[in-house]
Short mmCIF file of N, CA and C and ligand atoms in Angstrom, two decimals:
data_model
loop_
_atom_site.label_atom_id
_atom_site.label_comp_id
_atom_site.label_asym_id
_atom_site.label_seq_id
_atom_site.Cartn_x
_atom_site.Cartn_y
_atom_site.Cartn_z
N UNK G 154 0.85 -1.19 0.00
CA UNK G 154 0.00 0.00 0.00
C UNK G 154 0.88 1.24 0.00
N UNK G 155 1.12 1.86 1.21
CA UNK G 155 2.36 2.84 0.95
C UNK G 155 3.40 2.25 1.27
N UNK G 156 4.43 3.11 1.16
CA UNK G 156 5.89 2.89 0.97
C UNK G 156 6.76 3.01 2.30
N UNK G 157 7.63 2.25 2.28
CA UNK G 157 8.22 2.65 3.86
C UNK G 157 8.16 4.03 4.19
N UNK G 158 9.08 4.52 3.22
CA UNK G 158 9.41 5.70 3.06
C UNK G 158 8.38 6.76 3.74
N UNK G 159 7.27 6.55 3.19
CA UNK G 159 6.24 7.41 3.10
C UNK G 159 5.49 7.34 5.10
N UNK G 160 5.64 5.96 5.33
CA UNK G 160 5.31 5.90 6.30
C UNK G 160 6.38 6.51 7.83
N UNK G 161 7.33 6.35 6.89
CA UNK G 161 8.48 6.45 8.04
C UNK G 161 8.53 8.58 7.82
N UNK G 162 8.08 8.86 6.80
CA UNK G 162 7.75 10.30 6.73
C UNK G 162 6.18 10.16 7.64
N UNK G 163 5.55 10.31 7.63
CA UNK G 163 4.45 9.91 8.74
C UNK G 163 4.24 10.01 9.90
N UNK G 164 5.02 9.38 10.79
CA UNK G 164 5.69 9.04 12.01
C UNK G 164 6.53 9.96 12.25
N UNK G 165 7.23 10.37 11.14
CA UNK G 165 8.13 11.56 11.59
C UNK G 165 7.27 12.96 12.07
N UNK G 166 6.45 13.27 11.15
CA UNK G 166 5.27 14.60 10.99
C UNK G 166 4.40 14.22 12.57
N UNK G 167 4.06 12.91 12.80
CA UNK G 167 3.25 12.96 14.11
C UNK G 167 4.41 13.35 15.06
N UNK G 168 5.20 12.57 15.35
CA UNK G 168 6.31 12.85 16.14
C UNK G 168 6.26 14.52 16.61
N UNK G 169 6.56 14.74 15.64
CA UNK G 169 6.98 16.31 15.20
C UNK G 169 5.92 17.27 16.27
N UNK G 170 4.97 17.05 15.69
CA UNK G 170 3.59 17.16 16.76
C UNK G 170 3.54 17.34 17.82
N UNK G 171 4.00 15.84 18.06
CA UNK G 171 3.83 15.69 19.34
C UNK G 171 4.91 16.28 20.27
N UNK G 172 5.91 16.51 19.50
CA UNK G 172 7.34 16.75 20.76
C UNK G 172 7.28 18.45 20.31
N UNK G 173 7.09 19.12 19.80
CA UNK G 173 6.79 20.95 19.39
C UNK G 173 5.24 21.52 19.57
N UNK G 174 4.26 20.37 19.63
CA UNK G 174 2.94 21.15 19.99
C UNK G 174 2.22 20.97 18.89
N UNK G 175 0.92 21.63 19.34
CA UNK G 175 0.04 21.06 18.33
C UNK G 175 -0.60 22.42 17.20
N UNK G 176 -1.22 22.06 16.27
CA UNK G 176 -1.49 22.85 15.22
C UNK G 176 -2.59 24.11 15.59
N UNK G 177 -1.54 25.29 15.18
CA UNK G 177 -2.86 26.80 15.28
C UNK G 177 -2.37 27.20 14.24
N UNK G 178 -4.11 27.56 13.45
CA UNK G 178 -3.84 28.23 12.66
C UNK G 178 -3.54 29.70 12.77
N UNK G 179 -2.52 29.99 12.00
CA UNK G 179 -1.86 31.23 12.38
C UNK G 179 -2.57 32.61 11.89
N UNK G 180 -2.34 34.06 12.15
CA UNK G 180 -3.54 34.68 12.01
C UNK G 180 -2.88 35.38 10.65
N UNK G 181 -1.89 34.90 10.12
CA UNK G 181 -1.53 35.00 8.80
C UNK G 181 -2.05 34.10 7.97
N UNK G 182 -2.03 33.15 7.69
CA UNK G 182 -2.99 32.39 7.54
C UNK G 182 -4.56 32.09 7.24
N UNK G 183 -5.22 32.99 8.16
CA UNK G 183 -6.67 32.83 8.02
C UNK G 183 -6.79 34.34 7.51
N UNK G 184 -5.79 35.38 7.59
CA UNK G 184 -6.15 36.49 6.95
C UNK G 184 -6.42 37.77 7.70
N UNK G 185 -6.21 37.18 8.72
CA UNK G 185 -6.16 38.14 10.24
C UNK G 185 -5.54 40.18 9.57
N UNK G 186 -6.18 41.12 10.31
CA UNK G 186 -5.68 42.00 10.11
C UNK G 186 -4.56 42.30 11.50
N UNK G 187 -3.87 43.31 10.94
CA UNK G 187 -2.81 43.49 12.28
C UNK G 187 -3.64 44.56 13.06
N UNK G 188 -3.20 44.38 14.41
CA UNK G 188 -4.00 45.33 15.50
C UNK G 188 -3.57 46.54 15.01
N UNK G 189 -4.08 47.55 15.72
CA UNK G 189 -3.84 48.93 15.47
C UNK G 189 -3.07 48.88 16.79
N UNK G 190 -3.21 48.39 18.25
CA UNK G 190 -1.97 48.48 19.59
C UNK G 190 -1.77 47.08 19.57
N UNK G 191 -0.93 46.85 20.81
CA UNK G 191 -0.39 45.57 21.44
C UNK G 191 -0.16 45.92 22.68
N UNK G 192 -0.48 45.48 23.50
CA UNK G 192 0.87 45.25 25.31
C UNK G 192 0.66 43.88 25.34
N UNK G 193 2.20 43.88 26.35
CA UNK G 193 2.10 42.28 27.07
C UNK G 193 1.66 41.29 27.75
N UNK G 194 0.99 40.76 27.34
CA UNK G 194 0.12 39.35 28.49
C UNK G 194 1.66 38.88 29.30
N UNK G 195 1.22 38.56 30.36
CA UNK G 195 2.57 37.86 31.26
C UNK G 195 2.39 36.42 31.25
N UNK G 196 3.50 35.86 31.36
CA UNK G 196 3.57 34.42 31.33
C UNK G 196 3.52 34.01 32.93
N UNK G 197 2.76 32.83 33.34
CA UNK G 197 3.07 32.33 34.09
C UNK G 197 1.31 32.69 34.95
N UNK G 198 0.43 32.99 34.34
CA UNK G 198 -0.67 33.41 34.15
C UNK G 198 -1.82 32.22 35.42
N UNK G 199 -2.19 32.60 36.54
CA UNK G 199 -2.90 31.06 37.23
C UNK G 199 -4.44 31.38 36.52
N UNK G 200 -4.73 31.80 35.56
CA UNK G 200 -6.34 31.69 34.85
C UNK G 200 -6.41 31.64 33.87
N UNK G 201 -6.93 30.93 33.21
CA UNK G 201 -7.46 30.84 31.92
C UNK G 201 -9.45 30.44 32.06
N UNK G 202 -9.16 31.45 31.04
CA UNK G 202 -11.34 32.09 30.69
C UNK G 202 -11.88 31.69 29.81
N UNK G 203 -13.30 30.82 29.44
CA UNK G 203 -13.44 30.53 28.48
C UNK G 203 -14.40 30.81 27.87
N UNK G 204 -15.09 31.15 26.59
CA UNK G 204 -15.87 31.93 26.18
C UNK G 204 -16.33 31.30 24.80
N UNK G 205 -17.68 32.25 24.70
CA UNK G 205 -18.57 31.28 23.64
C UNK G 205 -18.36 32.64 22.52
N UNK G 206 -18.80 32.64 21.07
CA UNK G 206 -18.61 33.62 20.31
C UNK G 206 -20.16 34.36 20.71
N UNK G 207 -20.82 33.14 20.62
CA UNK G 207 -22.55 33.99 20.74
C UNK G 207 -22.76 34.36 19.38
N UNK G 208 -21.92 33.39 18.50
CA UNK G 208 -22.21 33.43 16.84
C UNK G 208 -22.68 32.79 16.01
N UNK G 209 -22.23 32.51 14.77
CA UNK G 209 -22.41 31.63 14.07
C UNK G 209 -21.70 30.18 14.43
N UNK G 210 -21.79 28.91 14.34
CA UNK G 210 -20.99 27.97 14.69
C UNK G 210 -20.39 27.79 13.10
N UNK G 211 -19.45 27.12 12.74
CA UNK G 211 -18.63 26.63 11.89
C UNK G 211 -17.74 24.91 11.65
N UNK G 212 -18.40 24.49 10.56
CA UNK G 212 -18.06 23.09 10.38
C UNK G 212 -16.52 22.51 9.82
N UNK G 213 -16.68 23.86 9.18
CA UNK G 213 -15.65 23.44 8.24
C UNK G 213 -14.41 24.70 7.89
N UNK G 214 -13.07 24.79 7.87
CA UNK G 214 -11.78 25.63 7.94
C UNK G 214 -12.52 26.64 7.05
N UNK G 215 -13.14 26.61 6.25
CA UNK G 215 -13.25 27.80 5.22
C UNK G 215 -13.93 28.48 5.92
N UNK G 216 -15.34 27.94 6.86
CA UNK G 216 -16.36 28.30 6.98
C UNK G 216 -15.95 29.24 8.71
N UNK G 217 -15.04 28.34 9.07
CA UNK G 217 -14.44 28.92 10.27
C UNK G 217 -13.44 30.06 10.11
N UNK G 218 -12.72 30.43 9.20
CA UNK G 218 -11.94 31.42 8.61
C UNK G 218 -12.62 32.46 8.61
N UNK G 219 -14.27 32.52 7.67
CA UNK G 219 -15.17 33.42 7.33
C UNK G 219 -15.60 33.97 8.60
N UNK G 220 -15.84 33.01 9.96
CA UNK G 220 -16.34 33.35 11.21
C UNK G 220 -14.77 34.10 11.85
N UNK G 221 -13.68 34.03 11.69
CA UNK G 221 -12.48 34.96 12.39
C UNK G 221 -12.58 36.19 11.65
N UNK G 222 -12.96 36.15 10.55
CA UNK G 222 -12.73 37.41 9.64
C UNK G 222 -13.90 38.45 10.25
N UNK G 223 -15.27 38.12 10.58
CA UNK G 223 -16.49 38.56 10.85
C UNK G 223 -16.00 39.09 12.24
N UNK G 224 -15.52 38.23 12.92
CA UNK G 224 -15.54 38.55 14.53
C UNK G 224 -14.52 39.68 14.71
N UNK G 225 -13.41 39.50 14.27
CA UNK G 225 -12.52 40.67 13.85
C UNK G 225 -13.15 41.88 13.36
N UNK G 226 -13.57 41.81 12.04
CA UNK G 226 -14.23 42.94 11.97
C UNK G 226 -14.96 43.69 13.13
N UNK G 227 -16.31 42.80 13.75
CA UNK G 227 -16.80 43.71 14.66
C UNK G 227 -16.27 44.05 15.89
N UNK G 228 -15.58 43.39 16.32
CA UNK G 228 -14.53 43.87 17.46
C UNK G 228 -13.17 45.18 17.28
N UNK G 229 -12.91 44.72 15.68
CA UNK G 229 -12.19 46.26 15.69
C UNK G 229 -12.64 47.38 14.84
N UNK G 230 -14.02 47.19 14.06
CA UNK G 230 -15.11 48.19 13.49
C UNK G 230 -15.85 48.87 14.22
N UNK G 231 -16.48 47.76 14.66
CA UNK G 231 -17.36 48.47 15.51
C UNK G 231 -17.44 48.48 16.71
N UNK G 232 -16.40 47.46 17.82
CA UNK G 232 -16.40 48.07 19.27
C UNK G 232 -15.11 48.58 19.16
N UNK G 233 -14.15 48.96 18.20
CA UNK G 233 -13.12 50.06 18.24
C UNK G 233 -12.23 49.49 19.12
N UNK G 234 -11.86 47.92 19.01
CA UNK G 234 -10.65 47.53 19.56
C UNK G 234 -9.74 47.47 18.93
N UNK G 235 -8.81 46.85 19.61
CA UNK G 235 -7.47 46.77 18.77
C UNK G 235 -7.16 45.56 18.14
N UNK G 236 -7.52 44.45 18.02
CA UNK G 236 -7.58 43.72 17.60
C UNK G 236 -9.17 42.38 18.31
N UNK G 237 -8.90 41.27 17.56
CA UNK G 237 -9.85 40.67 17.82
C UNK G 237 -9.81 40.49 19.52
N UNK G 238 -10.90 39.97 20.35
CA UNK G 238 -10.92 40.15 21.90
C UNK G 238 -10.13 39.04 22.41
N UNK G 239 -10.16 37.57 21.86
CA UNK G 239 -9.62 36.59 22.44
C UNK G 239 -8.06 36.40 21.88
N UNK G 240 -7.38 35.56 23.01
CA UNK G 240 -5.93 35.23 22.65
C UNK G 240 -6.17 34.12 21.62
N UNK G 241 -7.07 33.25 21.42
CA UNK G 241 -6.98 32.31 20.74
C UNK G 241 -8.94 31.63 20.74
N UNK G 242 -9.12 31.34 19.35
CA UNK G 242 -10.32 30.99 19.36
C UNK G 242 -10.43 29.44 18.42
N UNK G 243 -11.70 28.62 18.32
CA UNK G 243 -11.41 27.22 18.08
C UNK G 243 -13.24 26.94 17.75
N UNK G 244 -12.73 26.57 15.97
CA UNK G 244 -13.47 26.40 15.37
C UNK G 244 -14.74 25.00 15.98
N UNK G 245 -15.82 24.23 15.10
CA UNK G 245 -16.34 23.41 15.04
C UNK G 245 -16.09 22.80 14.07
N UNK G 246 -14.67 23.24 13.81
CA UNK G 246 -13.94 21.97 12.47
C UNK G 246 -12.89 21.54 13.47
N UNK G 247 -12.62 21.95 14.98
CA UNK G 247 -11.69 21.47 15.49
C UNK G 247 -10.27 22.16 15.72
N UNK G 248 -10.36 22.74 14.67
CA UNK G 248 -9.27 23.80 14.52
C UNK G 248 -8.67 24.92 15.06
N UNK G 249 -8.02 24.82 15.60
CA UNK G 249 -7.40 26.36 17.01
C UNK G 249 -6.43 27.73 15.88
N UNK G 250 -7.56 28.54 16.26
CA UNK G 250 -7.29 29.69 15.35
C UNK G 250 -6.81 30.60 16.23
N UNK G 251 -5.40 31.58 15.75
CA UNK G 251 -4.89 32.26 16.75
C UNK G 251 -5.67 33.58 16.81
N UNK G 252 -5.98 33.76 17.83
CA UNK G 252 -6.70 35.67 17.76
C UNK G 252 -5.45 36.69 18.11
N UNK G 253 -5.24 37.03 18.91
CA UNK G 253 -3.88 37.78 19.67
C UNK G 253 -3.03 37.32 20.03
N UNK G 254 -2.94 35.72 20.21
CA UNK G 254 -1.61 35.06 20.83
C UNK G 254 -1.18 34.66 21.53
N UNK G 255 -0.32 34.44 21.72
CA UNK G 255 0.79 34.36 23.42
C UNK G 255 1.16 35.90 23.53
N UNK G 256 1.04 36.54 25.05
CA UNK G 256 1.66 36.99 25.35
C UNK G 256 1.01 38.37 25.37
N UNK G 257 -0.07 38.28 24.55
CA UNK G 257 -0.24 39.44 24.12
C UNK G 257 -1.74 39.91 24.69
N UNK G 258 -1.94 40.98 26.15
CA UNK G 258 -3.20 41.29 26.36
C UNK G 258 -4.60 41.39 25.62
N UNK G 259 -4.98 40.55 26.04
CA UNK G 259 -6.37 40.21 25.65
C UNK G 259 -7.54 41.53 25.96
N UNK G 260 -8.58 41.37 24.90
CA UNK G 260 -10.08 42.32 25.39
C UNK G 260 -10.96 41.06 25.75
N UNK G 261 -10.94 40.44 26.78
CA UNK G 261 -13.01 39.41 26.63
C UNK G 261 -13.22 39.24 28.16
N UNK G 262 -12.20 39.76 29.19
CA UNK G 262 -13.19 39.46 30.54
C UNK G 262 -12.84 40.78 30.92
N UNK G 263 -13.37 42.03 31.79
CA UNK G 263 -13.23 43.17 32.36
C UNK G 263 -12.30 42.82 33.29
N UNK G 264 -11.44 43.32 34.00
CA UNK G 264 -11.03 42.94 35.45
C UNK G 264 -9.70 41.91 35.03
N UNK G 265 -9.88 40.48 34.18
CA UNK G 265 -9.55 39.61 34.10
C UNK G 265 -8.34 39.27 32.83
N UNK G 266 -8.75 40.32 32.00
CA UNK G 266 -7.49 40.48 30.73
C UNK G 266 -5.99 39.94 31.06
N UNK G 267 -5.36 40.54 31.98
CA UNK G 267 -4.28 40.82 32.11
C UNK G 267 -3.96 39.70 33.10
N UNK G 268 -4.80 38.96 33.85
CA UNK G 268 -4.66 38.04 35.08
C UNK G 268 -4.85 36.58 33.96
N UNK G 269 -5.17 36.66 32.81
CA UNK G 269 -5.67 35.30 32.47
C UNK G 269 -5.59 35.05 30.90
N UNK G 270 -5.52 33.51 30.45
CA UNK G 270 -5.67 33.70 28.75
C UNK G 270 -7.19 33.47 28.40
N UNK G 271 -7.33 34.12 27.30
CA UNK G 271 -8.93 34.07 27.10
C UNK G 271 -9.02 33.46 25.56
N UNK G 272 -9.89 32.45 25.69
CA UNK G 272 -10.31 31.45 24.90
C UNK G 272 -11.85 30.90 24.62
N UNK G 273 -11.59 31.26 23.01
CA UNK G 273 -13.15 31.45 22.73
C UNK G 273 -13.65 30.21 21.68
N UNK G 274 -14.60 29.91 22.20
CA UNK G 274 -15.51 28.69 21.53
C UNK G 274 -16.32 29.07 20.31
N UNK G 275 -16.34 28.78 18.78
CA UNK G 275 -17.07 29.53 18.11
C UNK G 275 -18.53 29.36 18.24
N UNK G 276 -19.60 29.65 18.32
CA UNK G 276 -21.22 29.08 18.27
C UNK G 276 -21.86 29.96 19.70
N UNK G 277 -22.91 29.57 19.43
CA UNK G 277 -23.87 30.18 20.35
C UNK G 277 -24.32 29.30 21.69
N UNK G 278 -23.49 29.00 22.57
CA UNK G 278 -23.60 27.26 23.32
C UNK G 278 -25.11 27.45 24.47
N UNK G 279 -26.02 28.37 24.31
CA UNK G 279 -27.24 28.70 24.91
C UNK G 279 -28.06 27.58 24.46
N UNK G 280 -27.85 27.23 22.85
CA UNK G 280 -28.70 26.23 21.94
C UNK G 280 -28.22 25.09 21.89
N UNK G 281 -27.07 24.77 21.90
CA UNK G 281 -26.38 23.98 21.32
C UNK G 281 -25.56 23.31 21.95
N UNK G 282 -24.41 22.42 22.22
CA UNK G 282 -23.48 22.08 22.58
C UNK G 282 -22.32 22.13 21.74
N UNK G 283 -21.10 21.97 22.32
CA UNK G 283 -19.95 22.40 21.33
C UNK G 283 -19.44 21.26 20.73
N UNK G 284 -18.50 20.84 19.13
CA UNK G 284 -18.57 19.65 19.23
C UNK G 284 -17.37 19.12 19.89
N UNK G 285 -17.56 17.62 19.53
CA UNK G 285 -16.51 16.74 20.38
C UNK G 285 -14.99 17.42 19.75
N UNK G 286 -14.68 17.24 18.82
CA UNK G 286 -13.11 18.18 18.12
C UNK G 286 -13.10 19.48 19.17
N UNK G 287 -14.26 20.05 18.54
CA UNK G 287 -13.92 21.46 19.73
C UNK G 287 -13.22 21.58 20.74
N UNK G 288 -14.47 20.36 21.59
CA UNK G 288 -13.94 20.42 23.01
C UNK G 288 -12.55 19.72 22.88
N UNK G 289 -12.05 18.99 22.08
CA UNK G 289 -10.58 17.66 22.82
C UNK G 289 -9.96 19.40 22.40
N UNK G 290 -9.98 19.81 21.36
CA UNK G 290 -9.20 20.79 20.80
C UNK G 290 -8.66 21.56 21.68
N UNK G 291 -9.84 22.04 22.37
CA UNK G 291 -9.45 23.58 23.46
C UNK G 291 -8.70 22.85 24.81
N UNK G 292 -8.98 21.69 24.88
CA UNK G 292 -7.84 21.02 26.05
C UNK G 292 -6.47 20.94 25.66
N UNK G 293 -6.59 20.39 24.58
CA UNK G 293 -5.30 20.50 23.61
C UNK G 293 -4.53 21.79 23.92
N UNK G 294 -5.04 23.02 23.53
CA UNK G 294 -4.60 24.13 23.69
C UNK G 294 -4.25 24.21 25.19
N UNK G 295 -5.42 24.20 25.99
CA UNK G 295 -5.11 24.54 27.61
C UNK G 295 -3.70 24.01 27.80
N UNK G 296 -3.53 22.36 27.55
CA UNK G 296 -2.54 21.82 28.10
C UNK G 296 -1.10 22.45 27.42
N UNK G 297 -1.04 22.90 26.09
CA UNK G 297 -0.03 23.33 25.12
C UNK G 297 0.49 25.14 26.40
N UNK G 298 -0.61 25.55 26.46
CA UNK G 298 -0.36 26.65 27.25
C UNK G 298 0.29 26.19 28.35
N UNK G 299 0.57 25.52 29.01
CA UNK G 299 1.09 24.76 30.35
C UNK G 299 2.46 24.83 29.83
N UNK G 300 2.44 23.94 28.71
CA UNK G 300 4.00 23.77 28.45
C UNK G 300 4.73 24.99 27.82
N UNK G 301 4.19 25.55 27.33
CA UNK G 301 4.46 27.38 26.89
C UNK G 301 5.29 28.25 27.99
N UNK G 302 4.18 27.38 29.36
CA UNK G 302 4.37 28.61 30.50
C UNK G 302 3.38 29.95 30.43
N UNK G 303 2.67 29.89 29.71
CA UNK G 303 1.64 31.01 29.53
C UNK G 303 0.79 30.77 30.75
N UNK G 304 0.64 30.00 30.96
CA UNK G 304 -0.47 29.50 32.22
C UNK G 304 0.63 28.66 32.94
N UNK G 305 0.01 28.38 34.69
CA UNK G 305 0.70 27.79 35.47
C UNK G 305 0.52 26.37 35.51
N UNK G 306 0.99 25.21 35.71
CA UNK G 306 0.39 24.10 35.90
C UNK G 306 -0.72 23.74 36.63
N UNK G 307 -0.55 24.72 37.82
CA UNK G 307 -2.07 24.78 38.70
C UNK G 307 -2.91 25.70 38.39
N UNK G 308 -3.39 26.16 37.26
CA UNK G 308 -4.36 27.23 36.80
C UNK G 308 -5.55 26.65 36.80
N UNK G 309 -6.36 27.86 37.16
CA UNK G 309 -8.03 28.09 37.73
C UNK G 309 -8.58 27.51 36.32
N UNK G 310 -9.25 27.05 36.05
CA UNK G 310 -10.11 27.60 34.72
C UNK G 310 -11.78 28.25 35.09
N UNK G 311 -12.28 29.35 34.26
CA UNK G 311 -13.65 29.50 34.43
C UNK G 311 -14.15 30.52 33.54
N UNK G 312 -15.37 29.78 33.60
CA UNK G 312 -16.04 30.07 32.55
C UNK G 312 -16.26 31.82 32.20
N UNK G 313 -16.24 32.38 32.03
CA UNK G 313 -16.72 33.76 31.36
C UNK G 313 -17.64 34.58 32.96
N UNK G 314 -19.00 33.58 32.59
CA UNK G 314 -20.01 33.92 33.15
C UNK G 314 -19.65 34.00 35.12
N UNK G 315 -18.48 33.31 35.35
CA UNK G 315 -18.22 33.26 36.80
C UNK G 315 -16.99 34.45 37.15
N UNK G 316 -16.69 35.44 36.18
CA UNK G 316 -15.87 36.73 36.37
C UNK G 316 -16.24 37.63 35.83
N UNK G 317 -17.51 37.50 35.13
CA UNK G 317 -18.08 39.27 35.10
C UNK G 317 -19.78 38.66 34.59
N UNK G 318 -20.76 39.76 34.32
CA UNK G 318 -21.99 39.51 34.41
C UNK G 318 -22.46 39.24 32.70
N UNK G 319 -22.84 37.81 32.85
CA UNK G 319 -22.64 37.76 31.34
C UNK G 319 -23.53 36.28 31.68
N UNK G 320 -23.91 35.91 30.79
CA UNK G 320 -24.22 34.36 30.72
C UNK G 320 -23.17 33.35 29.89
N UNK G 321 -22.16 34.47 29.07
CA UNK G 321 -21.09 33.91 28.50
C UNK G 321 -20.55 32.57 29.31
N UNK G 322 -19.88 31.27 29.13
CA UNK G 322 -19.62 30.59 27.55
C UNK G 322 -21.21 30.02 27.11
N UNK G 323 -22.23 30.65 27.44
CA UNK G 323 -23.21 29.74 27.42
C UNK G 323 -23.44 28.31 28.73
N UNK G 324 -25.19 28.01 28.27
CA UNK G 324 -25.36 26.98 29.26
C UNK G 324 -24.72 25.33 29.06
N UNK G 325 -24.58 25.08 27.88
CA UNK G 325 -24.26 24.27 27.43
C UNK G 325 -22.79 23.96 27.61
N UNK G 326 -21.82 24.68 26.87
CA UNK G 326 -20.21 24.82 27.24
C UNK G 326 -20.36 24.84 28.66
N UNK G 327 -20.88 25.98 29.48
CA UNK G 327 -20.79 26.14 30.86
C UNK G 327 -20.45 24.42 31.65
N UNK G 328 -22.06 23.97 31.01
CA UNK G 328 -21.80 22.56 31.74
C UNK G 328 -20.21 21.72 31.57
N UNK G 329 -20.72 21.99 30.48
CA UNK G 329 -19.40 20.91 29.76
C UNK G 329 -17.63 21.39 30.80
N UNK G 330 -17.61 22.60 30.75
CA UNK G 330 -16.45 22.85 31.16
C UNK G 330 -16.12 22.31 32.80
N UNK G 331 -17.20 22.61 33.30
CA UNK G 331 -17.33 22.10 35.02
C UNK G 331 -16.58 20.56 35.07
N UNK G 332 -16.59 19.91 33.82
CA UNK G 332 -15.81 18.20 34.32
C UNK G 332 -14.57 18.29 33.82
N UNK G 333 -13.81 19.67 33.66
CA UNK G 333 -12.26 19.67 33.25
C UNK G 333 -11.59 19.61 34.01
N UNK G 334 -10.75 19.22 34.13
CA UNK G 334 -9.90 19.15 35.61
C UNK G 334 -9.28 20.23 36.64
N UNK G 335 -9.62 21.58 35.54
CA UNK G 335 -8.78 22.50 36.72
C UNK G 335 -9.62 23.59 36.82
N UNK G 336 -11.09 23.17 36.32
CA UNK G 336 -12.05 24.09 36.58
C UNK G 336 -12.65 23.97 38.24
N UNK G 337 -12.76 25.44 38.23
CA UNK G 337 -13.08 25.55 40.09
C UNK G 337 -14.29 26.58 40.03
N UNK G 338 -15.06 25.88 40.84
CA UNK G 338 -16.15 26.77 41.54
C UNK G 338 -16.55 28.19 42.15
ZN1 ZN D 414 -17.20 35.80 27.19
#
């Protein structure tokens, strides 16, 4: 069927993966505009926030691209930010799309920007639930942030709705997030 070769290229690419981290799409890539500011997110961060778009959901990379491009827009059109609000957001194709980054202060919790990384779920999770890719995805990420050092090994996680007045990530995510391991009450 295939060729050693091909396989032993294979193994190499997972490898690769696995020992450097896992795949974000970069905001070059999906077409991202550059902020108009920047400051520094600090490393070593004990919170990470998690958040719903309260949008469209997205199945598929194209369709999820079209949803970073939209959200961008209205976050730096029309609420006059500087770039999109989250450090990093994650399609319903599975796919971890970069918003602002490592490192780089976030807009999506009041109070909480600068204390935490903020990570956004695409869809409206009031209706819906998020899917299974989604969710392994954004653990994926959590844990990648660990090894970054962006976050601490003992970091809080919580939801949106439990650091400012919002119903944000939704009821649905909400639930879902409560059985992660470093989510706290
Ligand atoms: Zn939120």
């Amino acid at each position: 069927m295939f060729s050693k070769s091909f396989f032993c290229l294979v193994a190499v690419l997972l490898c690769a993966q696995a020992v450097f981290g896992i795949t974000i799409i970069s905001k070059s890539e999906w077409g991202g505009r550059n902020p108009t500011s920047k400051s520094t997110l600090a490393s070593g961060l004990s919170y990470a926030v998690i958040h719903h778009t309260e949008g469209s959901s997205c199945s598929t990379k194209a369709a999820c691209i079209q949803q970073m491009k939209n959200i961008q827009s209205y976050h730096m059109d029309s609420l006059g930010w500087a770039d999109i609000g989250y450090n990093f957001l994650i399609g319903g194709d599975g796919n971890i799309y970069e918003g602002r980054g490592w490192n780089v202060l976030g807009a999506h919790a009041s109070n909480w920007n600068s204390k935490s990384l903020g990570i956004s779920l695409m869809g409206n999770f009031n209706n819906y639930s998020p899917t299974a890719v989604q969710i392994s995805a954004a653990k994926e990420l959590l844990a990648y942030a660990v090894t970054k050092g962006q976050i601490t090994s003992g970091y809080i996680l919580y939801g949106h709705r439990q650091v400012g007045s919002t119903d944000c990530p939704g009821t649905y995510l909400y639930s879902e997030i409560k059985s992660w391991s470093h989510w706290k009450a």
